[in-house]
Coordinates of C-alpha atoms in Angstrom, one line a residue:
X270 CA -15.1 -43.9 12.0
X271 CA -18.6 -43.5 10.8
X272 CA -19.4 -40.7 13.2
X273 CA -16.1 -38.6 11.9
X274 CA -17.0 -39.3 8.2
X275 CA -20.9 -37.6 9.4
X276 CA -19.1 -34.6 10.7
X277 CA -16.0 -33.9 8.8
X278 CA -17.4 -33.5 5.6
X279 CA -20.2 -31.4 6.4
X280 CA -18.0 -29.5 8.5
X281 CA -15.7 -28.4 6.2
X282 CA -18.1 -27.3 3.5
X283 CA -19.7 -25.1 6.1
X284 CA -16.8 -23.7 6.9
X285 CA -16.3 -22.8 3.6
X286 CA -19.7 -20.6 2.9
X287 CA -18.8 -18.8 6.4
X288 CA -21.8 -16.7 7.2
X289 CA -23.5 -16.0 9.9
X290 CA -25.4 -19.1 9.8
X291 CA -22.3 -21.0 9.6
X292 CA -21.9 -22.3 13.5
X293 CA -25.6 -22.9 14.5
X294 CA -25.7 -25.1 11.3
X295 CA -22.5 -26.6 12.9
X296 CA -24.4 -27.0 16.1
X297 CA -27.1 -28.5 14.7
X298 CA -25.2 -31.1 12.8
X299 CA -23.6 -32.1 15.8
X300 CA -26.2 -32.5 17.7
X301 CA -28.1 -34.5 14.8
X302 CA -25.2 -36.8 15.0
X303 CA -24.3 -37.0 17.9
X304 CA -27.9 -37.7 19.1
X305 CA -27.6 -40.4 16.3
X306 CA -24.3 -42.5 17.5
X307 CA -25.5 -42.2 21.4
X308 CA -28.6 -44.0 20.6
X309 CA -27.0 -46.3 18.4
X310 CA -24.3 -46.9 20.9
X311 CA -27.4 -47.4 24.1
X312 CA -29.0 -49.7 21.5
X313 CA -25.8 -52.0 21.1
X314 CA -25.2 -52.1 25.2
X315 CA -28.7 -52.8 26.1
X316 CA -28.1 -56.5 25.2
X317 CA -25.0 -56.6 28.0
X318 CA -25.2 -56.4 31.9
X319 CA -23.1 -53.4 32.4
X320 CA -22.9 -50.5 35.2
X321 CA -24.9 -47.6 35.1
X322 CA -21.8 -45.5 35.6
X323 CA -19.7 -47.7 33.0
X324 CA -22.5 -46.9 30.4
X325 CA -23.2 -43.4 30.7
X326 CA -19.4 -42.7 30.7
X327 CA -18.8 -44.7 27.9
X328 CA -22.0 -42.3 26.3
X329 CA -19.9 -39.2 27.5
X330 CA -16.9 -40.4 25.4
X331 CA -18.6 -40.7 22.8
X332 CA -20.1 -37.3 22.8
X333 CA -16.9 -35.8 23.7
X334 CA -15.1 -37.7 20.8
X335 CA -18.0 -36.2 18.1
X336 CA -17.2 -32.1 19.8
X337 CA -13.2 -33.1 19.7
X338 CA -13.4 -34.0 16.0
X339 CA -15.5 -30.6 14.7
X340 CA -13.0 -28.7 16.7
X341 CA -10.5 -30.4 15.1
X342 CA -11.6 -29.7 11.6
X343 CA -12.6 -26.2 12.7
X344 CA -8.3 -26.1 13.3
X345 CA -7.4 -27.5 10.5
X346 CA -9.4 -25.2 8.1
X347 CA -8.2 -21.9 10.4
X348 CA -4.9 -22.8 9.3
X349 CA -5.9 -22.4 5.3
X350 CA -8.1 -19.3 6.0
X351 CA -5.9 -17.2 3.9
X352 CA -6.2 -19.7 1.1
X353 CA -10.1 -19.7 1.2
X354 CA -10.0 -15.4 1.9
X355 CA -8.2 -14.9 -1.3
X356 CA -10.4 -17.6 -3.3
X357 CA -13.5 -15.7 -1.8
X358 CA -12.2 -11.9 -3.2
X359 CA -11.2 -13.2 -5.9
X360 CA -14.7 -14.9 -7.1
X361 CA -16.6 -11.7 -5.6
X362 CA -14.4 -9.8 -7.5
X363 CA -14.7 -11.2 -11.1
X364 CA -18.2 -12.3 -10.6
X365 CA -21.4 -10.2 -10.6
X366 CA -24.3 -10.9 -8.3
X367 CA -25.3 -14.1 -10.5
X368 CA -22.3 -15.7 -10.3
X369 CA -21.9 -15.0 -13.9
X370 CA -18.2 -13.8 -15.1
X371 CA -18.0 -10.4 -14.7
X372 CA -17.6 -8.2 -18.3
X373 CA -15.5 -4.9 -17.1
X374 CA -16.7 -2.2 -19.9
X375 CA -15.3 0.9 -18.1
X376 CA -18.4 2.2 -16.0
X377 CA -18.1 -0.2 -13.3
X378 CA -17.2 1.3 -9.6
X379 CA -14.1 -0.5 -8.8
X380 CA -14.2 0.6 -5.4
X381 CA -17.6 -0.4 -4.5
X382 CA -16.6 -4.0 -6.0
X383 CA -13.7 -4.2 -4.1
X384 CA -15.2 -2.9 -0.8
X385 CA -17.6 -5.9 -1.0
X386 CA -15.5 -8.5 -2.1
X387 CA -13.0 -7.8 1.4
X388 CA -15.8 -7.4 3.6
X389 CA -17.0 -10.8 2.5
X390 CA -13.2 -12.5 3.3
X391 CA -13.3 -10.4 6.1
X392 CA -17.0 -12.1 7.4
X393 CA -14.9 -15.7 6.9
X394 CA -12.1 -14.1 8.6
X395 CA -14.1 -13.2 11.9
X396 CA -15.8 -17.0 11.7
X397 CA -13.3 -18.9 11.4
X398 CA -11.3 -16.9 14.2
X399 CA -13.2 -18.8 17.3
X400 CA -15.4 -22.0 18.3
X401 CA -18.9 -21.0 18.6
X402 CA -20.4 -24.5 19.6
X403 CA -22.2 -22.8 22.9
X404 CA -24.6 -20.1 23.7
X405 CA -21.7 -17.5 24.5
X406 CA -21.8 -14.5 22.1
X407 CA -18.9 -12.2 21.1
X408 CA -18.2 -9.2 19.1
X409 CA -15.2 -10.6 17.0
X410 CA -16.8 -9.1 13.8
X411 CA -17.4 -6.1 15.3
X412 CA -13.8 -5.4 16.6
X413 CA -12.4 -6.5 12.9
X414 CA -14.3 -4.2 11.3
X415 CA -13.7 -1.4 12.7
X416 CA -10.1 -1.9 13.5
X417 CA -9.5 -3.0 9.4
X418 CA -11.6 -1.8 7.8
X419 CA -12.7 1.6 9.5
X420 CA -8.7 1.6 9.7
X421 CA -8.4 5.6 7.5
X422 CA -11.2 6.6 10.2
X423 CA -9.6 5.6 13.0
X424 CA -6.5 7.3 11.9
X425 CA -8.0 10.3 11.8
X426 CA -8.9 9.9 15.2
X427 CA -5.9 9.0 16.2
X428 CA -4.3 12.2 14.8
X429 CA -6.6 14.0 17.1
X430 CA -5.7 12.1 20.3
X431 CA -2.1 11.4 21.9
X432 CA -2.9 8.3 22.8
X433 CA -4.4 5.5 21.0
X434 CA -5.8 1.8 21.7
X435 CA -5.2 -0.6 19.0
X436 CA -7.9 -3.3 19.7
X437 CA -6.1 -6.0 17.7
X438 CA -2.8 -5.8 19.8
X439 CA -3.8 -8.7 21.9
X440 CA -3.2 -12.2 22.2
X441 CA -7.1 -13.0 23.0
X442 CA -10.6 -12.2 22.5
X443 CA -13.0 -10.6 24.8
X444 CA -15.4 -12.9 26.3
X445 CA -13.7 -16.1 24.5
X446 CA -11.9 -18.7 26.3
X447 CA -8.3 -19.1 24.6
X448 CA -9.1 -22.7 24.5
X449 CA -11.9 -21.8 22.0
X450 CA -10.1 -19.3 20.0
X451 CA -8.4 -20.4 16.8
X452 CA -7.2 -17.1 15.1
X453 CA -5.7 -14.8 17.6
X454 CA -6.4 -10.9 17.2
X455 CA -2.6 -10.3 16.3
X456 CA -2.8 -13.0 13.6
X457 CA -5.9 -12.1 12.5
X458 CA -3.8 -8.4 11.9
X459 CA -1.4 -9.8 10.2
X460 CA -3.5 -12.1 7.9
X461 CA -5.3 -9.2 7.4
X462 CA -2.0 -7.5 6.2
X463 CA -0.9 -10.1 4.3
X464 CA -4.5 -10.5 1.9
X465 CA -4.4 -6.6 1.4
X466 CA -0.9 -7.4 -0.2
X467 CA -2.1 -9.9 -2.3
X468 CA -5.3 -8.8 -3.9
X469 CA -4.1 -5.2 -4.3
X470 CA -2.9 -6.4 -7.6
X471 CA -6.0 -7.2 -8.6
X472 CA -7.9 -4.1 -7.9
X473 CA -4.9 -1.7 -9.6
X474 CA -4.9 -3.8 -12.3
X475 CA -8.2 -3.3 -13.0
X476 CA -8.5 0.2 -12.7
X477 CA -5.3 0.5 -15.2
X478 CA -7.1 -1.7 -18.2
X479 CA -10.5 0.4 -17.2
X480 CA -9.2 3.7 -17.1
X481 CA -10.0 5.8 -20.3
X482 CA -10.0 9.5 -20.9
X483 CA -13.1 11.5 -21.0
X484 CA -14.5 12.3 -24.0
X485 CA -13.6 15.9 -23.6
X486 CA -10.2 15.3 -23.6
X487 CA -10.4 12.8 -26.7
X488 CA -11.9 16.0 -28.4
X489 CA -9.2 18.3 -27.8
X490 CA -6.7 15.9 -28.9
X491 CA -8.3 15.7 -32.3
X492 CA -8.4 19.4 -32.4
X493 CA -5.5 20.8 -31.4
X494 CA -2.9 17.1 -32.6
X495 CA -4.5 17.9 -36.6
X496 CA -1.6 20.0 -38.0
X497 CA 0.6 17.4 -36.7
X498 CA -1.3 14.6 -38.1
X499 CA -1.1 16.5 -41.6
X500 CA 2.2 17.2 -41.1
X501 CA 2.9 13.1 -40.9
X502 CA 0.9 12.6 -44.1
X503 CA 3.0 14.8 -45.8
X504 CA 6.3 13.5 -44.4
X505 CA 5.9 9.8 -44.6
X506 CA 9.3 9.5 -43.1
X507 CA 8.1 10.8 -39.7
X508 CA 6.0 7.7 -40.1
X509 CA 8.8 5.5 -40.7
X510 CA 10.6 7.0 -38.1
X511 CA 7.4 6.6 -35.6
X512 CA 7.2 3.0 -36.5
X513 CA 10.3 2.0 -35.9
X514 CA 10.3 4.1 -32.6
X515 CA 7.3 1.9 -31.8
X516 CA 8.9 -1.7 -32.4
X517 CA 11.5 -0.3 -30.2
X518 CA 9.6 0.4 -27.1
X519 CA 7.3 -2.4 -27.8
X520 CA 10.3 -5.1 -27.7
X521 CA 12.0 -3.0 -24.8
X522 CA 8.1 -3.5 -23.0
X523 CA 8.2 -6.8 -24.0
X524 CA 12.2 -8.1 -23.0
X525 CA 11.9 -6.7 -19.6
X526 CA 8.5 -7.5 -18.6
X527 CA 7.8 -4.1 -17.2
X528 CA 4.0 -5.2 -16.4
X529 CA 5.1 -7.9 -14.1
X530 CA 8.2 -6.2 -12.7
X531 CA 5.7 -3.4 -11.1
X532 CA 3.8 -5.9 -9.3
X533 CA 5.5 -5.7 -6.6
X534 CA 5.3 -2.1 -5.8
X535 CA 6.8 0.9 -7.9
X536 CA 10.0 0.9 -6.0
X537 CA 11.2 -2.4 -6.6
X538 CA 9.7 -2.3 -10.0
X539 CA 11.9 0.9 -11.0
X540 CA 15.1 -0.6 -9.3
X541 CA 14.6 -3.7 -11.3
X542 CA 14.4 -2.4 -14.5
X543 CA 17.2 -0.1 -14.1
X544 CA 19.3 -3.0 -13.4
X545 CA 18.0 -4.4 -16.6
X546 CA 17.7 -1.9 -19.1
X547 CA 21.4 -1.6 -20.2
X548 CA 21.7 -5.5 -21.0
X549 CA 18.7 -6.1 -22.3
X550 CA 19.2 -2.8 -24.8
X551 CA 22.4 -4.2 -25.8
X552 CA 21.5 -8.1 -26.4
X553 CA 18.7 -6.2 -29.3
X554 CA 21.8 -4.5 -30.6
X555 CA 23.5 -7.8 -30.9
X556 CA 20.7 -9.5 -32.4
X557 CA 20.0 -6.6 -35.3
X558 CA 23.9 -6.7 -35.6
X559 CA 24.0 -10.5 -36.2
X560 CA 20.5 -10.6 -38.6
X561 CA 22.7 -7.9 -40.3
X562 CA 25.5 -10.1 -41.2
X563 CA 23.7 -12.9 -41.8
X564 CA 23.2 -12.1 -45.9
X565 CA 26.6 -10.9 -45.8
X566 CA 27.5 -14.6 -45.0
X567 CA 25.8 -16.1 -47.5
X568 CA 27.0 -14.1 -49.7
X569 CA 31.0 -15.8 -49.4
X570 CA 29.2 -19.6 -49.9
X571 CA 27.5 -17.7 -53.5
X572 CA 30.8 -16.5 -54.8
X573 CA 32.5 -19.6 -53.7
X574 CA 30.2 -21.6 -55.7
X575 CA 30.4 -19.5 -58.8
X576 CA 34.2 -19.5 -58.4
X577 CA 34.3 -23.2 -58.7
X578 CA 31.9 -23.7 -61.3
X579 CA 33.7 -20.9 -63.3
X580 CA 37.1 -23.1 -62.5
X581 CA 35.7 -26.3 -63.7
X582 CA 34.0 -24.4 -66.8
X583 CA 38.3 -23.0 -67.1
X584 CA 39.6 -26.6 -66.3
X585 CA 37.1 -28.4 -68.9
X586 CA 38.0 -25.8 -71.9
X587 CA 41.4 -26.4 -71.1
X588 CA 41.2 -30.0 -71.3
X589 CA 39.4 -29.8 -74.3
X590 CA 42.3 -27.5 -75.8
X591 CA 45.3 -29.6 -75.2
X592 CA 43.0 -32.8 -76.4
X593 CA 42.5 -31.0 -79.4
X594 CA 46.2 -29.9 -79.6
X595 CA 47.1 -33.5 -78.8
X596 CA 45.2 -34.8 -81.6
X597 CA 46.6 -32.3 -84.1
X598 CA 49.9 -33.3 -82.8
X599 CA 49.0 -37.4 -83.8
X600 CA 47.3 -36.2 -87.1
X601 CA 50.7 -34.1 -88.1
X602 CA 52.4 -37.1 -87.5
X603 CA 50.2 -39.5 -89.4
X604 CA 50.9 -37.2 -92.5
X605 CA 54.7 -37.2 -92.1
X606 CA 54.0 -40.9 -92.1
X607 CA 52.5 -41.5 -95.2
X608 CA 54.3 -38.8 -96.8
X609 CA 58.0 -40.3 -96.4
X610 CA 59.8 -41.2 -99.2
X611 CA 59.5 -44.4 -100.6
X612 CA 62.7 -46.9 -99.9
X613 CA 65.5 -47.3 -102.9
X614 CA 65.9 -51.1 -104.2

């Protein structure tokens, strides 16, 4: 347990900086280790009458057991090597040489940026793709390169040729024994493939929010757009019309989420949106159309409420009338009592 806590560890976050001095350091941790638990182990037997044999193959093991557990991690972390590709472009990308947050201001060369950040993930790519633990060398790096990256250049070649030899179109390395090999050269072309998918993105997005005209062309439109910017300021309605034309396209923009429908490609990003224009153009019509009648509702409640407090103002005027009529009516009659003639003896 202690001698796969020693190596696992350090392993992994070797593994993680690949460079070129990633498996030597490997190597030498090993050894260090290794070295370590055999003498620790010797020192623990010496005190027991054992075999010569039974010793040194129990010292074997152990050595094997320390190899079989940093090929073992080297496995595991070949299996995430897209993960830690992307996470490497990615911090490349949107960090300068200082490993301070990049600040885009227009002038930078995308394309010199991005070159570096996927030969980097391509560097991890070609060490994680075998087990260098010996002395054997290989030119894994080599045949990435120029089979990925080189890829327009060898194109052109191939154009010229009938024939042509894809390097990567095999299911091992030259001079690696498959048992050492943990990223085949097909898988490597196809998690090449699949990280060109993914960080393209990234780069186009970029260039989109970076791309300004020249100041030529900014001149020219002031020039030759002024009559039509005195003609607005002397229609204000164009204005108004311009402004509401704006809103318009800005909530269209904005209901069908035309930046993150095109990130897939401009295909599926046209077919989408066509799908979803006409709905999404008629659900604004139906909300102006029901913030329209909305006052127009209110309105009814309003009248209704005047109407009733008009019809108790009617009913309490009324009441007061016939309680006024009624008293003259008892008042009338109180006269014609006291005015009746007095009784005869």
């Amino acid at each position: 347990a202690k001698l796969n806590e020693a190596l696992a560890g350090p392993v992994e976050a070797l593994l993680d900086g690949a460079n070129n001095e990633t498996w030597p350091s490997i190597k030498k941790l090993l050894q260090r280790e290794t070295v370590s638990a055999v003498s620790g182990l010797s020192s623990a037997l010496s005190g027991f009458e054992m075999d010569a044999k039974d010793k040194e193959k129990m010292l074997t093991s152990l050595q094997d057991y320390a190899r079989g557990v940093v090929e073992a991690k080297a496995r595991e972390e070949a299996g995430r090597v897209l993960i830690r590709m992307k996470d490497r472009f990615s911090t490349l990308f949107s960090h300068d040489s200082d490993s301070m947050p990049r600040v885009w201001t227009g002038k930078e060369d995308i394309r010199a940026i991005t070159k570096t950040a996927r030969s980097a993930s391509l560097k991890l790519l070609s060490v994680m793709a075998a087990i260098r633990l010996d002395d054997d060398v290989d030119n894994i790096e080599n045949t990435l390169t120029s089979a990925l990256v080189d890829a327009k250049s060898n194109a052109a070649v191939a154009d010229k040729s009938i024939t042509t030899f894809d390097p990567l179109a095999s299911s091992s390395w030259e001079q690696v024994p498959p048992a050492k090999t943990l990223i085949t050269p097909v898988q490597c072309k196809s998690l090449w493939r699949q990280f060109r998918a993914e960080t393209e993105y990234s780069e186009a997005s970029r260039r989109n929010n970076n791309w300004m005209p020249p100041p030529w062309a900014i001149v020219a439109l002031v020039v030759l757009g002024f009559n039509e910017f005195m003609t607005l300021l002397r229609n204000p309605l164009y204005l108004g019309v311009l402004f509401v034309g704006y809103l318009t396209v800005k909530a269209l923009w904005v209901q069908l989420n035309i930046s993150g429908e095109f990130q897939h490609g401009v295909l599926p990003g046209l077919l989408s949106i066509s799908t979803k224009f006409l709905p999404t153009v008629m659900n604004l019509l139906t909300k102006l159309a029901e913030q329209g009648q909305s006052p127009a509702t209110n309105n009814p409640q309003t009248n209704s409420g005047a109407t009733a407090f008009k019809s108790f103002q009617n009913g309490s005027s009324s009441s007061n009338t016939s309680s006024s009529a009624s008293s003259g009516v008892t008042a009338s009659g109180n006269d014609i009592d006291y005015s009746s003639p007095p009784k005869e003896d």
